[in-house]
Amino acid sequence: MIEMAFFPVRTVSGKELEVALLIETRAKAMGLDVRSVVVPPRIKGFVIVEAPAHFIVLEVTRGIKHVKGGPGKKMKKEEVLKLVKPIPIIELINVGDIVELVAGPFKGMKAKVEGKDVEKNEVILNILEAAYPLQITVPADYVKPVRR
């Protein structure tokens, strides 16, 4: 069995999806062994192509308008998984941050984070738009960070 490798390809920022779709179409048309094309959500300007060899990625990306550079050095599978795995929202929120509620009865209101419980995936909020101090505990998925 041929061992697959991951190769990063530099693209114009914001054109990653277009490049990925063009790579897929070209690989099928040319009959090249490209197993997957990954557009990492947190990294702008890169597409990751899974293929058995460097020259296959070079051939499939040659002449594509928004490709800035040829395939880079081989990446390990663990590195690609780190780029694709989503970060839980509770890790992005810190005590003292201002957040907006996106669900529940207080939807649309702004609040200040007073505390968080990582194990329960909950945040303790102080609603800023209330007439009196109002503390609530909501799931971390109910909030969106606004500013620090």
PDB file of C-alpha atoms in Angstrom:
ATOM      1  CA  MET A   1       0.000   0.000   0.000  1.00  0.00           C
ATOM      2  CA  ILE A   2       1.245   3.476  -0.876  1.00  0.00           C
ATOM      3  CA  GLU A   3       1.769   5.743   2.122  1.00  0.00           C
ATOM      4  CA  MET A   4      -0.047   9.069   1.934  1.00  0.00           C
ATOM      5  CA  ALA A   5       1.421  12.397   3.043  1.00  0.00           C
ATOM      6  CA  PHE A   6       0.036  15.880   3.598  1.00  0.00           C
ATOM      7  CA  PHE A   7       1.483  18.849   1.704  1.00  0.00           C
ATOM      8  CA  PRO A   8       0.611  22.528   2.421  1.00  0.00           C
ATOM      9  CA  VAL A   9      -0.014  24.745  -0.606  1.00  0.00           C
ATOM     10  CA  ARG A  10       0.092  28.560  -0.265  1.00  0.00           C
ATOM     11  CA  THR A  11      -2.860  30.422  -1.738  1.00  0.00           C
ATOM     12  CA  VAL A  12      -4.226  33.952  -1.903  1.00  0.00           C
ATOM     13  CA  SER A  13      -5.943  34.715   1.409  1.00  0.00           C
ATOM     14  CA  GLY A  14      -9.709  34.291   1.044  1.00  0.00           C
ATOM     15  CA  LYS A  15      -9.455  32.082  -2.047  1.00  0.00           C
ATOM     16  CA  GLU A  16      -8.731  28.817  -0.207  1.00  0.00           C
ATOM     17  CA  LEU A  17     -12.081  27.200  -1.009  1.00  0.00           C
ATOM     18  CA  GLU A  18     -11.849  28.070  -4.714  1.00  0.00           C
ATOM     19  CA  VAL A  19      -8.356  26.581  -4.899  1.00  0.00           C
ATOM     20  CA  ALA A  20      -9.474  23.431  -3.060  1.00  0.00           C
ATOM     21  CA  LEU A  21     -12.362  22.902  -5.486  1.00  0.00           C
ATOM     22  CA  LEU A  22     -10.078  23.463  -8.491  1.00  0.00           C
ATOM     23  CA  ILE A  23      -7.551  20.959  -7.115  1.00  0.00           C
ATOM     24  CA  GLU A  24     -10.302  18.384  -6.643  1.00  0.00           C
ATOM     25  CA  THR A  25     -11.646  18.901 -10.178  1.00  0.00           C
ATOM     26  CA  ARG A  26      -8.182  18.756 -11.744  1.00  0.00           C
ATOM     27  CA  ALA A  27      -7.178  15.639  -9.822  1.00  0.00           C
ATOM     28  CA  LYS A  28     -10.260  13.805 -11.066  1.00  0.00           C
ATOM     29  CA  ALA A  29      -9.807  15.007 -14.634  1.00  0.00           C
ATOM     30  CA  MET A  30      -6.101  14.124 -14.751  1.00  0.00           C
ATOM     31  CA  GLY A  31      -6.553  10.827 -12.906  1.00  0.00           C
ATOM     32  CA  LEU A  32      -4.081  11.769 -10.160  1.00  0.00           C
ATOM     33  CA  ASP A  33      -4.081  10.082  -6.756  1.00  0.00           C
ATOM     34  CA  VAL A  34      -5.220  12.940  -4.516  1.00  0.00           C
ATOM     35  CA  ARG A  35      -7.078  11.536  -1.504  1.00  0.00           C
ATOM     36  CA  SER A  36      -8.215  14.735   0.185  1.00  0.00           C
ATOM     37  CA  VAL A  37      -8.006  18.517   0.106  1.00  0.00           C
ATOM     38  CA  VAL A  38      -8.315  20.285   3.470  1.00  0.00           C
ATOM     39  CA  VAL A  39      -9.094  23.965   4.030  1.00  0.00           C
ATOM     40  CA  PRO A  40      -8.031  24.640   7.654  1.00  0.00           C
ATOM     41  CA  PRO A  41     -10.539  27.017   9.294  1.00  0.00           C
ATOM     42  CA  ARG A  42      -8.036  28.888  11.498  1.00  0.00           C
ATOM     43  CA  ILE A  43      -5.254  29.427   8.938  1.00  0.00           C
ATOM     44  CA  LYS A  44      -5.683  31.879   6.078  1.00  0.00           C
ATOM     45  CA  GLY A  45      -3.812  31.390   2.822  1.00  0.00           C
ATOM     46  CA  PHE A  46      -3.214  27.638   2.958  1.00  0.00           C
ATOM     47  CA  VAL A  47      -4.781  24.460   1.583  1.00  0.00           C
ATOM     48  CA  ILE A  48      -3.525  21.022   2.612  1.00  0.00           C
ATOM     49  CA  VAL A  49      -3.438  18.287  -0.048  1.00  0.00           C
ATOM     50  CA  GLU A  50      -3.163  14.580   0.792  1.00  0.00           C
ATOM     51  CA  ALA A  51      -1.256  12.686  -1.893  1.00  0.00           C
ATOM     52  CA  PRO A  52       1.391   9.945  -2.083  1.00  0.00           C
ATOM     53  CA  ALA A  53       4.146  12.197  -3.482  1.00  0.00           C
ATOM     54  CA  HIS A  54       5.275  15.804  -3.762  1.00  0.00           C
ATOM     55  CA  PHE A  55       5.298  15.809  -7.575  1.00  0.00           C
ATOM     56  CA  ILE A  56       1.598  14.860  -7.744  1.00  0.00           C
ATOM     57  CA  VAL A  57       0.653  17.955  -5.717  1.00  0.00           C
ATOM     58  CA  LEU A  58       2.970  20.062  -7.890  1.00  0.00           C
ATOM     59  CA  GLU A  59       1.303  18.747 -11.057  1.00  0.00           C
ATOM     60  CA  VAL A  60      -2.271  19.271  -9.817  1.00  0.00           C
ATOM     61  CA  THR A  61      -1.591  22.855  -8.599  1.00  0.00           C
ATOM     62  CA  ARG A  62       0.434  24.021 -11.608  1.00  0.00           C
ATOM     63  CA  GLY A  63      -1.214  26.969 -13.347  1.00  0.00           C
ATOM     64  CA  ILE A  64      -4.014  27.552 -10.834  1.00  0.00           C
ATOM     65  CA  LYS A  65      -4.543  31.310 -10.632  1.00  0.00           C
ATOM     66  CA  HIS A  66      -4.688  31.792  -6.852  1.00  0.00           C
ATOM     67  CA  VAL A  67      -1.854  29.418  -5.886  1.00  0.00           C
ATOM     68  CA  LYS A  68       1.120  31.435  -4.605  1.00  0.00           C
ATOM     69  CA  GLY A  69       3.660  28.688  -4.089  1.00  0.00           C
ATOM     70  CA  GLY A  70       4.235  25.027  -4.739  1.00  0.00           C
ATOM     71  CA  PRO A  71       3.741  22.366  -2.119  1.00  0.00           C
ATOM     72  CA  GLY A  72       5.761  22.807   1.057  1.00  0.00           C
ATOM     73  CA  LYS A  73       7.435  20.195   3.217  1.00  0.00           C
ATOM     74  CA  LYS A  74       5.554  17.083   4.241  1.00  0.00           C
ATOM     75  CA  MET A  75       3.270  17.458   7.268  1.00  0.00           C
ATOM     76  CA  LYS A  76       2.482  14.802   9.852  1.00  0.00           C
ATOM     77  CA  LYS A  77      -1.089  13.623  10.309  1.00  0.00           C
ATOM     78  CA  GLU A  78      -1.086  14.916  13.911  1.00  0.00           C
ATOM     79  CA  GLU A  79      -0.222  18.441  12.717  1.00  0.00           C
ATOM     80  CA  VAL A  80      -3.148  18.437  10.275  1.00  0.00           C
ATOM     81  CA  LEU A  81      -5.542  17.183  12.964  1.00  0.00           C
ATOM     82  CA  LYS A  82      -4.505  20.062  15.279  1.00  0.00           C
ATOM     83  CA  LEU A  83      -5.358  22.563  12.532  1.00  0.00           C
ATOM     84  CA  VAL A  84      -8.765  21.040  11.815  1.00  0.00           C
ATOM     85  CA  LYS A  85      -9.952  20.295  15.363  1.00  0.00           C
ATOM     86  CA  PRO A  86     -12.248  23.098  16.619  1.00  0.00           C
ATOM     87  CA  ILE A  87     -11.367  25.039  19.792  1.00  0.00           C
ATOM     88  CA  PRO A  88     -14.111  24.919  22.468  1.00  0.00           C
ATOM     89  CA  ILE A  89     -15.641  28.375  23.030  1.00  0.00           C
ATOM     90  CA  ILE A  90     -15.039  28.131  26.787  1.00  0.00           C
ATOM     91  CA  GLU A  91     -11.277  28.198  26.173  1.00  0.00           C
ATOM     92  CA  LEU A  92     -11.590  31.483  24.257  1.00  0.00           C
ATOM     93  CA  ILE A  93     -13.514  33.244  27.039  1.00  0.00           C
ATOM     94  CA  ASN A  94     -11.777  34.708  30.101  1.00  0.00           C
ATOM     95  CA  VAL A  95     -13.090  36.275  33.302  1.00  0.00           C
ATOM     96  CA  GLY A  96     -13.717  39.996  32.691  1.00  0.00           C
ATOM     97  CA  ASP A  97     -14.509  39.634  28.966  1.00  0.00           C
ATOM     98  CA  ILE A  98     -17.614  41.232  27.479  1.00  0.00           C
ATOM     99  CA  VAL A  99     -19.809  38.731  25.629  1.00  0.00           C
ATOM    100  CA  GLU A 100     -23.103  38.752  23.770  1.00  0.00           C
ATOM    101  CA  LEU A 101     -25.770  36.158  24.443  1.00  0.00           C
ATOM    102  CA  VAL A 102     -26.805  34.369  21.244  1.00  0.00           C
ATOM    103  CA  ALA A 103     -29.488  32.074  22.709  1.00  0.00           C
ATOM    104  CA  GLY A 104     -31.882  31.815  25.604  1.00  0.00           C
ATOM    105  CA  PRO A 105     -34.241  34.401  27.133  1.00  0.00           C
ATOM    106  CA  PHE A 106     -31.518  37.094  27.284  1.00  0.00           C
ATOM    107  CA  LYS A 107     -30.590  36.731  23.600  1.00  0.00           C
ATOM    108  CA  GLY A 108     -28.978  39.867  22.150  1.00  0.00           C
ATOM    109  CA  MET A 109     -27.931  41.325  25.514  1.00  0.00           C
ATOM    110  CA  LYS A 110     -24.344  42.046  26.477  1.00  0.00           C
ATOM    111  CA  ALA A 111     -22.837  40.659  29.665  1.00  0.00           C
ATOM    112  CA  LYS A 112     -19.569  40.560  31.584  1.00  0.00           C
ATOM    113  CA  VAL A 113     -18.019  37.179  32.418  1.00  0.00           C
ATOM    114  CA  GLU A 114     -17.733  36.805  36.196  1.00  0.00           C
ATOM    115  CA  GLY A 115     -16.585  33.175  36.218  1.00  0.00           C
ATOM    116  CA  LYS A 116     -16.457  29.952  34.244  1.00  0.00           C
ATOM    117  CA  ASP A 117     -16.708  26.236  34.956  1.00  0.00           C
ATOM    118  CA  VAL A 118     -14.749  24.318  32.332  1.00  0.00           C
ATOM    119  CA  GLU A 119     -15.947  20.873  33.513  1.00  0.00           C
ATOM    120  CA  LYS A 120     -19.624  21.808  33.184  1.00  0.00           C
ATOM    121  CA  ASN A 121     -19.002  24.022  30.106  1.00  0.00           C
ATOM    122  CA  GLU A 122     -20.831  26.927  31.793  1.00  0.00           C
ATOM    123  CA  VAL A 123     -20.111  30.626  32.293  1.00  0.00           C
ATOM    124  CA  ILE A 124     -21.377  32.943  35.036  1.00  0.00           C
ATOM    125  CA  LEU A 125     -22.451  36.275  33.574  1.00  0.00           C
ATOM    126  CA  ASN A 126     -23.468  39.681  34.916  1.00  0.00           C
ATOM    127  CA  ILE A 127     -26.022  41.208  32.518  1.00  0.00           C
ATOM    128  CA  LEU A 128     -24.903  44.775  31.730  1.00  0.00           C
ATOM    129  CA  GLU A 129     -28.221  45.983  30.309  1.00  0.00           C
ATOM    130  CA  ALA A 130     -30.277  45.064  33.406  1.00  0.00           C
ATOM    131  CA  ALA A 131     -31.629  47.758  35.742  1.00  0.00           C
ATOM    132  CA  TYR A 132     -30.190  45.931  38.786  1.00  0.00           C
ATOM    133  CA  PRO A 133     -27.246  43.493  39.149  1.00  0.00           C
ATOM    134  CA  LEU A 134     -28.370  40.249  37.542  1.00  0.00           C
ATOM    135  CA  GLN A 135     -26.132  37.192  37.535  1.00  0.00           C
ATOM    136  CA  ILE A 136     -26.975  34.164  35.429  1.00  0.00           C
ATOM    137  CA  THR A 137     -25.262  30.884  34.596  1.00  0.00           C
ATOM    138  CA  VAL A 138     -25.550  29.708  30.989  1.00  0.00           C
ATOM    139  CA  PRO A 139     -23.857  27.098  28.779  1.00  0.00           C
ATOM    140  CA  ALA A 140     -20.727  28.433  27.055  1.00  0.00           C
ATOM    141  CA  ASP A 141     -22.362  27.746  23.675  1.00  0.00           C
ATOM    142  CA  TYR A 142     -24.899  30.502  24.422  1.00  0.00           C
ATOM    143  CA  VAL A 143     -22.292  33.292  24.314  1.00  0.00           C
ATOM    144  CA  LYS A 144     -20.152  34.977  21.677  1.00  0.00           C
ATOM    145  CA  PRO A 145     -17.053  36.982  22.676  1.00  0.00           C
ATOM    146  CA  VAL A 146     -17.363  40.691  21.847  1.00  0.00           C
ATOM    147  CA  ARG A 147     -14.230  42.210  23.422  1.00  0.00           C
ATOM    148  CA  ARG A 148     -11.653  41.603  26.126  1.00  0.00           C
TER     149      ARG A 148
END
